[in-house]
């Protein structure tokens, strides 16, 4: 279990971020495909895949909190300025730049209306409406800003498993109530339009932040338990997948992705089970010193920047393939491959260009990650 802390290898957070960034790209691609006229069978196929990968946002939060807690052991408020300077360059600046790109060059991708003056431009900029996937980025950055709270939580729970159980139970109870309110008031409810920002404020995903923090604090005992009972975890995951997919398809046709919401009480448990499976894969690969660990770590470093850019590349890939009549079974994987490659090539390429410029002018070095 000590290998989980190795700086040169991938930790559980890296694995979770890897799965999160790939699955969020798949979600975006399915969203584009579902806007076309598809036979019912293909709608159900894509809808089923969409439901399987509907853990990406939760997984990203979990992975970020796990890795940030691991790399800042016993951190305190005095460590916050240095932490935020680093995250400003690694997370906030790419977010600002890509949001600007979407609003200026692809304004047709905006959600919940379009800007028409400077005020509405600013509103679309800060609330995540600049592109279909940026709602999540707004929520994720809130957890970065609130990181001292989770550092404090980690210190408070260290060596005190009873406190960890208490915090997890209280957070889970709060999240269930929060999601139940969403189900009643927003999900096909009377406040569906007025309260749409509900999904991009941090309480909607706080259980995954707390879980990521606590997993690092108690990783030795939890990891041993999970590795011994991985079969039970697989069984639970399968049952939960059946339940959430059955509920999704129960809305009938045409299949609408809006019915596959993150904010249903059942999705809390499905997402936690999915993250648990990914963590189990990470532990086994660590245990056997897989040769893929450095690649996983590299992908995790650029996951956020690739995530930011992927809808930009997907849009142009979509336009390119629209000129050919390609069967879905070819078009779908082709879009996945093209989008993933371009997103990561651009993420690394822009980082390389900036690093070259930075060192040429002797700017201060910042850790990438």
PDB file of N, CA, C and O in Angstrom, residues 10 15 285 289-297:
ATOM      1  N   UNK A  10       1.547   6.250 -10.607  1.00  0.00           N
ATOM      2  CA  UNK A  10       0.159   6.702 -10.562  1.00  0.00           C
ATOM      3  C   UNK A  10      -0.482   6.287  -9.243  1.00  0.00           C
ATOM      4  O   UNK A  10      -0.362   5.142  -8.821  1.00  0.00           O
ATOM      5  N   UNK A  15      -5.681   7.280 -11.461  1.00  0.00           N
ATOM      6  CA  UNK A  15      -6.522   6.319 -12.170  1.00  0.00           C
ATOM      7  C   UNK A  15      -7.951   6.837 -12.302  1.00  0.00           C
ATOM      8  O   UNK A  15      -8.572   6.705 -13.369  1.00  0.00           O
ATOM      9  N   UNK A 285      -2.873  -2.863 -10.034  1.00  0.00           N
ATOM     10  CA  UNK A 285      -1.794  -2.467 -10.928  1.00  0.00           C
ATOM     11  C   UNK A 285      -0.587  -1.952 -10.147  1.00  0.00           C
ATOM     12  O   UNK A 285       0.559  -2.168 -10.542  1.00  0.00           O
ATOM     13  N   UNK A 289       3.099  -3.723 -10.019  1.00  0.00           N
ATOM     14  CA  UNK A 289       4.028  -2.782 -10.655  1.00  0.00           C
ATOM     15  C   UNK A 289       3.833  -2.759 -12.178  1.00  0.00           C
ATOM     16  O   UNK A 289       4.779  -2.970 -12.954  1.00  0.00           O
ATOM     17  N   UNK A 290       2.614  -2.481 -12.586  1.00  0.00           N
ATOM     18  CA  UNK A 290       2.284  -2.469 -14.005  1.00  0.00           C
ATOM     19  C   UNK A 290       3.141  -1.452 -14.769  1.00  0.00           C
ATOM     20  O   UNK A 290       3.426  -0.359 -14.283  1.00  0.00           O
ATOM     21  N   UNK A 291       3.498  -1.834 -15.971  1.00  0.00           N
ATOM     22  CA  UNK A 291       4.279  -0.938 -16.821  1.00  0.00           C
ATOM     23  C   UNK A 291       3.461   0.251 -17.314  1.00  0.00           C
ATOM     24  O   UNK A 291       4.012   1.204 -17.880  1.00  0.00           O
ATOM     25  N   UNK A 292       2.147   0.223 -17.108  1.00  0.00           N
ATOM     26  CA  UNK A 292       1.278   1.307 -17.554  1.00  0.00           C
ATOM     27  C   UNK A 292       1.193   2.446 -16.545  1.00  0.00           C
ATOM     28  O   UNK A 292       0.598   3.491 -16.836  1.00  0.00           O
ATOM     29  N   UNK A 293       1.753   2.281 -15.367  1.00  0.00           N
ATOM     30  CA  UNK A 293       1.608   3.300 -14.329  1.00  0.00           C
ATOM     31  C   UNK A 293       2.141   4.674 -14.744  1.00  0.00           C
ATOM     32  O   UNK A 293       1.469   5.688 -14.511  1.00  0.00           O
ATOM     33  N   UNK A 294       3.336   4.766 -15.339  1.00  0.00           N
ATOM     34  CA  UNK A 294       3.803   6.108 -15.757  1.00  0.00           C
ATOM     35  C   UNK A 294       2.871   6.779 -16.767  1.00  0.00           C
ATOM     36  O   UNK A 294       2.662   7.994 -16.710  1.00  0.00           O
ATOM     37  N   UNK A 295       2.291   5.994 -17.686  1.00  0.00           N
ATOM     38  CA  UNK A 295       1.369   6.565 -18.664  1.00  0.00           C
ATOM     39  C   UNK A 295       0.114   7.077 -17.978  1.00  0.00           C
ATOM     40  O   UNK A 295      -0.390   8.164 -18.309  1.00  0.00           O
ATOM     41  N   UNK A 296      -0.402   6.317 -17.008  1.00  0.00           N
ATOM     42  CA  UNK A 296      -1.590   6.752 -16.271  1.00  0.00           C
ATOM     43  C   UNK A 296      -1.297   8.070 -15.560  1.00  0.00           C
ATOM     44  O   UNK A 296      -2.118   8.995 -15.564  1.00  0.00           O
ATOM     45  N   UNK A 297      -0.129   8.159 -14.959  1.00  0.00           N
ATOM     46  CA  UNK A 297       0.253   9.387 -14.254  1.00  0.00           C
ATOM     47  C   UNK A 297       0.340  10.562 -15.229  1.00  0.00           C
ATOM     48  O   UNK A 297      -0.127  11.668 -14.931  1.00  0.00           O
TER      49      UNK A 297
END
